[in-house]
């Protein structure tokens, strides 16, 4: 596993073990952003991890908010704990709600 100097500092500062990064690589979902990959656990990948590893993890809730950003070649740039959700782009096959602005809706009702 390749880490930049910045990533190794962040792992140490945020008390993230390198074994957790391996779990991210195996089970986490990927979101592409600005030429890099964001790996994080969503509900589906978290369930897969819990089924595979189960009770052998000491503090699984600490891993649930973990994320890592890596380059296209697989070098990890940084890692941390999420405190905000990751906004996903449109993905084919996923159902998304149709949104209308409040203003356009009020104009249509006047007509």
Tab-separated table of N, CA and C in Angstrom:
chain	number	residue	atom	x	y	z
A	1	UNK	N	0.856	-1.169	0.000
A	1	UNK	CA	0.000	0.000	0.000
A	1	UNK	C	0.904	1.234	0.000
A	2	UNK	N	0.648	2.117	-0.924
A	2	UNK	CA	1.452	3.327	-1.077
A	2	UNK	C	0.768	4.484	-0.390
A	3	UNK	N	1.530	5.217	0.431
A	3	UNK	CA	1.028	6.396	1.134
A	3	UNK	C	1.941	7.579	0.848
A	4	UNK	N	1.358	8.753	0.712
A	4	UNK	CA	2.184	9.949	0.630
A	4	UNK	C	2.619	10.321	2.054
A	5	UNK	N	3.572	11.222	2.149
A	5	UNK	CA	4.022	11.693	3.466
A	5	UNK	C	2.866	12.354	4.203
A	6	UNK	N	2.058	13.112	3.469
A	6	UNK	CA	0.887	13.769	4.055
A	6	UNK	C	-0.087	12.737	4.626
A	7	UNK	N	-0.327	11.678	3.870
A	7	UNK	CA	-1.264	10.648	4.320
A	7	UNK	C	-0.748	9.950	5.575
A	8	UNK	N	0.523	9.632	5.629
A	8	UNK	CA	1.047	8.957	6.818
A	8	UNK	C	0.970	9.863	8.039
A	9	UNK	N	1.173	11.178	7.863
A	9	UNK	CA	1.011	12.114	8.979
A	9	UNK	C	-0.438	12.162	9.450
A	10	UNK	N	-1.360	12.216	8.502
A	10	UNK	CA	-2.776	12.280	8.863
A	10	UNK	C	-3.241	11.008	9.565
A	11	UNK	N	-2.764	9.856	9.105
A	11	UNK	CA	-3.130	8.602	9.764
A	11	UNK	C	-2.669	8.610	11.222
A	12	UNK	N	-1.478	9.104	11.441
A	12	UNK	CA	-0.949	9.169	12.802
A	12	UNK	C	-1.724	10.178	13.642
A	13	UNK	N	-1.995	11.357	13.098
A	13	UNK	CA	-2.712	12.388	13.840
A	13	UNK	C	-4.139	11.975	14.178
A	14	UNK	N	-4.770	11.227	13.287
A	14	UNK	CA	-6.183	10.867	13.456
A	14	UNK	C	-6.368	9.463	14.011
A	15	UNK	N	-5.289	8.835	14.410
A	15	UNK	CA	-5.316	7.504	15.041
A	15	UNK	C	-6.035	6.479	14.168
A	16	UNK	N	-5.679	6.458	12.903
A	16	UNK	CA	-6.268	5.500	11.962
A	16	UNK	C	-5.222	4.433	11.667
A	17	UNK	N	-5.510	3.171	11.994
A	17	UNK	CA	-4.537	2.111	11.703
A	17	UNK	C	-4.474	1.808	10.205
A	18	UNK	N	-3.331	1.351	9.749
A	18	UNK	CA	-3.195	1.035	8.323
A	18	UNK	C	-4.062	-0.165	7.937
A	19	UNK	N	-4.387	-1.013	8.906
A	19	UNK	CA	-5.290	-2.137	8.623
A	19	UNK	C	-6.675	-1.630	8.228
A	20	UNK	N	-7.077	-0.482	8.769
A	20	UNK	CA	-8.371	0.100	8.403
A	20	UNK	C	-8.381	0.529	6.944
A	21	UNK	N	-7.240	0.988	6.448
A	21	UNK	CA	-7.161	1.365	5.030
A	21	UNK	C	-7.311	0.142	4.139
A	22	UNK	N	-6.797	-0.975	4.591
A	22	UNK	CA	-6.959	-2.211	3.821
A	22	UNK	C	-8.434	-2.617	3.752
A	23	UNK	N	-9.154	-2.442	4.853
A	23	UNK	CA	-10.597	-2.720	4.847
A	23	UNK	C	-11.326	-1.763	3.910
A	24	UNK	N	-10.890	-0.512	3.879
A	24	UNK	CA	-11.475	0.447	2.933
A	24	UNK	C	-11.254	-0.009	1.503
A	25	UNK	N	-10.052	-0.470	1.219
A	25	UNK	CA	-9.755	-0.923	-0.152
A	25	UNK	C	-10.605	-2.122	-0.555
A	26	UNK	N	-10.853	-3.015	0.364
A	26	UNK	CA	-11.611	-4.226	0.030
A	26	UNK	C	-13.111	-4.006	-0.048
A	27	UNK	N	-13.681	-3.250	0.900
A	27	UNK	CA	-15.134	-3.224	1.044
A	27	UNK	C	-15.802	-1.892	0.729
A	28	UNK	N	-15.100	-0.799	0.753
A	28	UNK	CA	-15.737	0.518	0.629
A	28	UNK	C	-16.186	0.806	-0.798
A	29	UNK	N	-17.159	1.678	-0.908
A	29	UNK	CA	-17.594	2.109	-2.233
A	29	UNK	C	-16.710	3.277	-2.674
A	30	UNK	N	-16.754	3.579	-3.952
A	30	UNK	CA	-15.860	4.575	-4.534
A	30	UNK	C	-16.683	5.682	-5.180
A	31	UNK	N	-16.294	6.907	-4.917
A	31	UNK	CA	-16.869	8.075	-5.576
A	31	UNK	C	-15.722	8.802	-6.277
A	32	UNK	N	-15.860	9.056	-7.565
A	32	UNK	CA	-14.817	9.739	-8.329
A	32	UNK	C	-15.038	11.242	-8.248
A	33	UNK	N	-13.947	11.974	-8.010
A	33	UNK	CA	-14.056	13.419	-7.881
A	33	UNK	C	-12.736	14.069	-8.257
A	34	UNK	N	-12.768	14.938	-9.252
A	34	UNK	CA	-11.604	15.722	-9.658
A	34	UNK	C	-10.364	14.871	-9.928
A	35	UNK	N	-10.508	13.781	-10.603
A	35	UNK	CA	-9.375	12.947	-10.964
A	35	UNK	C	-8.862	12.066	-9.845
A	36	UNK	N	-9.585	11.967	-8.746
A	36	UNK	CA	-9.171	11.095	-7.653
A	36	UNK	C	-10.362	10.253	-7.213
A	37	UNK	N	-10.101	9.315	-6.326
A	37	UNK	CA	-11.148	8.422	-5.821
A	37	UNK	C	-11.336	8.655	-4.328
A	38	UNK	N	-12.582	8.731	-3.899
A	38	UNK	CA	-12.896	8.805	-2.484
A	38	UNK	C	-13.471	7.453	-2.099
A	39	UNK	N	-12.836	6.787	-1.166
A	39	UNK	CA	-13.333	5.506	-0.666
A	39	UNK	C	-13.960	5.731	0.695
A	40	UNK	N	-15.181	5.236	0.874
A	40	UNK	CA	-15.886	5.380	2.142
A	40	UNK	C	-16.902	4.263	2.270
A	41	UNK	N	-17.410	4.064	3.476
A	41	UNK	CA	-18.403	3.031	3.723
A	41	UNK	C	-19.795	3.632	3.635
A	42	UNK	N	-20.616	3.087	2.730
A	42	UNK	CA	-22.032	3.409	2.738
A	42	UNK	C	-22.740	2.240	3.421
A	43	UNK	N	-24.041	2.247	3.454
A	43	UNK	CA	-24.770	1.200	4.177
A	43	UNK	C	-24.483	-0.198	3.623
A	44	UNK	N	-24.506	-0.305	2.310
A	44	UNK	CA	-24.302	-1.608	1.678
A	44	UNK	C	-22.897	-2.149	1.949
A	45	UNK	N	-21.885	-1.314	1.740
A	45	UNK	CA	-20.513	-1.782	1.956
A	45	UNK	C	-20.246	-2.039	3.439
A	46	UNK	N	-20.887	-1.260	4.329
A	46	UNK	CA	-20.720	-1.482	5.763
A	46	UNK	C	-21.304	-2.835	6.171
A	47	UNK	N	-22.475	-3.191	5.601
A	47	UNK	CA	-23.071	-4.503	5.886
A	47	UNK	C	-22.178	-5.632	5.390
A	48	UNK	N	-21.597	-5.465	4.210
A	48	UNK	CA	-20.690	-6.487	3.685
A	48	UNK	C	-19.475	-6.654	4.578
A	49	UNK	N	-18.933	-5.564	5.064
A	49	UNK	CA	-17.792	-5.625	5.972
A	49	UNK	C	-18.161	-6.336	7.263
A	50	UNK	N	-19.307	-6.002	7.830
A	50	UNK	CA	-19.724	-6.620	9.092
A	50	UNK	C	-19.986	-8.112	8.924
A	51	UNK	N	-20.522	-8.519	7.775
A	51	UNK	CA	-20.737	-9.945	7.528
A	51	UNK	C	-19.424	-10.681	7.370
A	52	UNK	N	-18.450	-10.044	6.726
A	52	UNK	CA	-17.166	-10.696	6.477
A	52	UNK	C	-16.285	-10.733	7.725
A	53	UNK	N	-16.180	-9.613	8.404
A	53	UNK	CA	-15.262	-9.507	9.541
A	53	UNK	C	-15.990	-9.750	10.853
A	54	UNK	N	-17.164	-9.154	10.987
A	54	UNK	CA	-18.006	-9.389	12.155
A	54	UNK	C	-17.425	-8.896	13.462
A	55	UNK	N	-17.403	-9.780	14.451
A	55	UNK	CA	-17.039	-9.387	15.806
A	55	UNK	C	-15.536	-9.303	16.046
A	56	UNK	N	-14.726	-9.567	15.049
A	56	UNK	CA	-13.289	-9.496	15.251
A	56	UNK	C	-12.777	-8.059	15.335
A	57	UNK	N	-13.587	-7.082	14.927
A	57	UNK	CA	-13.205	-5.675	15.052
A	57	UNK	C	-13.426	-5.203	16.482
A	58	UNK	N	-12.461	-4.455	17.015
A	58	UNK	CA	-12.581	-3.968	18.391
A	58	UNK	C	-13.616	-2.864	18.508
A	59	UNK	N	-13.485	-1.820	17.710
A	59	UNK	CA	-14.409	-0.691	17.747
A	59	UNK	C	-14.930	-0.410	16.341
A	60	UNK	N	-15.920	-1.160	15.889
A	60	UNK	CA	-16.371	-0.999	14.498
A	60	UNK	C	-16.990	0.366	14.208
A	61	UNK	N	-17.599	1.006	15.210
A	61	UNK	CA	-18.230	2.305	14.953
A	61	UNK	C	-17.210	3.383	14.590
A	62	UNK	N	-15.964	3.227	15.010
A	62	UNK	CA	-14.919	4.185	14.634
A	62	UNK	C	-14.602	4.091	13.143
A	63	UNK	N	-14.779	2.911	12.565
A	63	UNK	CA	-14.475	2.719	11.153
A	63	UNK	C	-15.605	3.157	10.234
A	64	UNK	N	-16.805	3.265	10.762
A	64	UNK	CA	-17.953	3.529	9.892
A	64	UNK	C	-17.857	4.878	9.182
A	65	UNK	N	-17.229	5.870	9.792
A	65	UNK	CA	-17.114	7.186	9.175
A	65	UNK	C	-15.780	7.440	8.507
A	66	UNK	N	-15.027	6.398	8.287
A	66	UNK	CA	-13.686	6.539	7.728
A	66	UNK	C	-13.746	6.786	6.222
A	67	UNK	N	-12.811	7.596	5.717
A	67	UNK	CA	-12.690	7.804	4.278
A	67	UNK	C	-11.227	7.921	3.915
A	68	UNK	N	-10.920	7.686	2.666
A	68	UNK	CA	-9.564	7.862	2.139
A	68	UNK	C	-9.672	8.410	0.727
A	69	UNK	N	-8.752	9.296	0.400
A	69	UNK	CA	-8.693	9.855	-0.951
A	69	UNK	C	-7.420	9.340	-1.593
A	70	UNK	N	-7.580	8.766	-2.777
A	70	UNK	CA	-6.417	8.214	-3.473
A	70	UNK	C	-6.394	8.677	-4.916
A	71	UNK	N	-5.214	8.616	-5.497
A	71	UNK	CA	-5.048	8.992	-6.900
A	71	UNK	C	-5.536	7.856	-7.788
A	72	UNK	N	-5.548	8.087	-9.090
A	72	UNK	CA	-5.975	7.051	-10.027
A	72	UNK	C	-5.037	5.853	-10.011
A	73	UNK	N	-3.782	6.066	-9.620
A	73	UNK	CA	-2.809	4.973	-9.578
A	73	UNK	C	-2.849	4.201	-8.264
A	74	UNK	N	-3.666	4.635	-7.299
A	74	UNK	CA	-3.828	3.900	-6.053
A	74	UNK	C	-3.001	4.417	-4.891
A	75	UNK	N	-2.339	5.553	-5.048
A	75	UNK	CA	-1.561	6.136	-3.950
A	75	UNK	C	-2.516	6.911	-3.051
A	76	UNK	N	-2.503	6.612	-1.754
A	76	UNK	CA	-3.399	7.279	-0.821
A	76	UNK	C	-2.829	8.648	-0.474
A	77	UNK	N	-3.638	9.679	-0.687
A	77	UNK	CA	-3.218	11.055	-0.476
A	77	UNK	C	-3.529	11.507	0.950
A	78	UNK	N	-4.725	11.179	1.446
A	78	UNK	CA	-5.113	11.544	2.806
A	78	UNK	C	-6.229	10.626	3.270
A	79	UNK	N	-6.480	10.647	4.563
A	79	UNK	CA	-7.549	9.847	5.157
A	79	UNK	C	-8.068	10.574	6.384
A	80	UNK	N	-9.292	10.268	6.758
A	80	UNK	CA	-9.865	10.924	7.929
A	80	UNK	C	-11.197	10.317	8.300
A	81	UNK	N	-11.875	10.980	9.227
A	81	UNK	CA	-13.197	10.565	9.689
A	81	UNK	C	-14.221	11.548	9.143
A	82	UNK	N	-15.279	11.030	8.542
A	82	UNK	CA	-16.311	11.892	7.971
A	82	UNK	C	-17.190	12.461	9.076
A	83	UNK	N	-17.533	13.717	8.950
A	83	UNK	CA	-18.544	14.319	9.801
A	83	UNK	C	-19.634	14.970	8.961
A	84	UNK	N	-19.483	14.891	7.639
A	84	UNK	CA	-20.501	15.332	6.701
A	84	UNK	C	-20.693	14.234	5.665
A	85	UNK	N	-21.848	14.217	5.054
A	85	UNK	CA	-22.090	13.190	4.052
A	85	UNK	C	-21.352	13.519	2.760
A	86	UNK	N	-21.057	12.492	2.003
A	86	UNK	CA	-20.398	12.666	0.716
A	86	UNK	C	-21.484	12.739	-0.345
A	87	UNK	N	-21.505	13.835	-1.090
A	87	UNK	CA	-22.524	14.011	-2.122
A	87	UNK	C	-22.156	13.162	-3.323
A	88	UNK	N	-23.111	12.376	-3.773
A	88	UNK	CA	-22.869	11.474	-4.891
A	88	UNK	C	-23.354	12.093	-6.184
A	89	UNK	N	-22.639	11.791	-7.248
A	89	UNK	CA	-23.076	12.202	-8.579
A	89	UNK	C	-24.147	11.245	-9.060
A	90	UNK	N	-24.811	11.615	-10.138
A	90	UNK	CA	-25.800	10.732	-10.729
A	90	UNK	C	-25.122	9.469	-11.226
A	91	UNK	N	-25.719	8.341	-10.916
A	91	UNK	CA	-25.211	7.072	-11.397
A	91	UNK	C	-26.340	6.358	-12.121
A	92	UNK	N	-26.083	5.837	-13.301
A	92	UNK	CA	-27.134	5.149	-14.050
A	92	UNK	C	-27.721	3.998	-13.235
A	93	UNK	N	-29.021	3.863	-13.319
A	93	UNK	CA	-29.685	2.783	-12.607
A	93	UNK	C	-30.165	3.185	-11.221
A	94	UNK	N	-29.751	4.325	-10.743
A	94	UNK	CA	-30.197	4.788	-9.439
A	94	UNK	C	-31.373	5.729	-9.628
A	95	UNK	N	-32.357	5.603	-8.798
A	95	UNK	CA	-33.523	6.460	-8.880
A	95	UNK	C	-33.248	7.749	-8.126
A	96	UNK	N	-33.531	8.867	-8.760
A	96	UNK	CA	-33.346	10.150	-8.111
A	96	UNK	C	-34.646	10.931	-8.162
A	97	UNK	N	-34.886	11.678	-7.124
A	97	UNK	CA	-36.112	12.454	-7.044
A	97	UNK	C	-36.043	13.635	-8.004
A	98	UNK	N	-37.157	13.938	-8.604
A	98	UNK	CA	-37.230	15.099	-9.485
A	98	UNK	C	-37.422	16.324	-8.602
A	99	UNK	N	-36.604	17.323	-8.843
A	99	UNK	CA	-36.681	18.530	-8.029
A	99	UNK	C	-37.161	19.694	-8.876
A	100	UNK	N	-38.049	20.457	-8.323
A	100	UNK	CA	-38.484	21.692	-8.962
A	100	UNK	C	-38.238	22.813	-7.971
A	101	UNK	N	-37.819	23.918	-8.476
A	101	UNK	CA	-37.601	25.043	-7.576
A	101	UNK	C	-38.947	25.578	-7.104
A	102	UNK	N	-38.940	26.195	-5.987
A	102	UNK	CA	-40.163	26.748	-5.407
A	102	UNK	C	-40.777	27.790	-6.337
A	103	UNK	N	-39.921	28.576	-6.960
A	103	UNK	CA	-40.399	29.643	-7.823
A	103	UNK	C	-41.111	29.085	-9.059
A	104	UNK	N	-40.537	28.090	-9.702
A	104	UNK	CA	-41.163	27.555	-10.905
A	104	UNK	C	-42.495	26.884	-10.567
A	105	UNK	N	-42.588	26.280	-9.401
A	105	UNK	CA	-43.822	25.636	-8.994
A	105	UNK	C	-44.916	26.672	-8.754
A	106	UNK	N	-44.574	27.791	-8.147
A	106	UNK	CA	-45.578	28.811	-7.864
A	106	UNK	C	-46.033	29.509	-9.146
A	107	UNK	N	-45.149	29.629	-10.135
A	107	UNK	CA	-45.543	30.245	-11.409
A	107	UNK	C	-46.517	29.355	-12.160
A	108	UNK	N	-46.332	28.056	-12.091
A	108	UNK	CA	-47.212	27.122	-12.802
A	108	UNK	C	-48.600	27.107	-12.175
A	109	UNK	N	-48.683	27.260	-10.877
A	109	UNK	CA	-49.985	27.203	-10.219
A	109	UNK	C	-50.815	28.455	-10.477
A	110	UNK	N	-50.168	29.567	-10.821
A	110	UNK	CA	-50.896	30.798	-11.132
A	110	UNK	C	-51.554	30.773	-12.488
A	111	UNK	N	-51.049	29.990	-13.382
A	111	UNK	CA	-51.549	29.990	-14.766
A	111	UNK	C	-52.869	29.367	-14.896
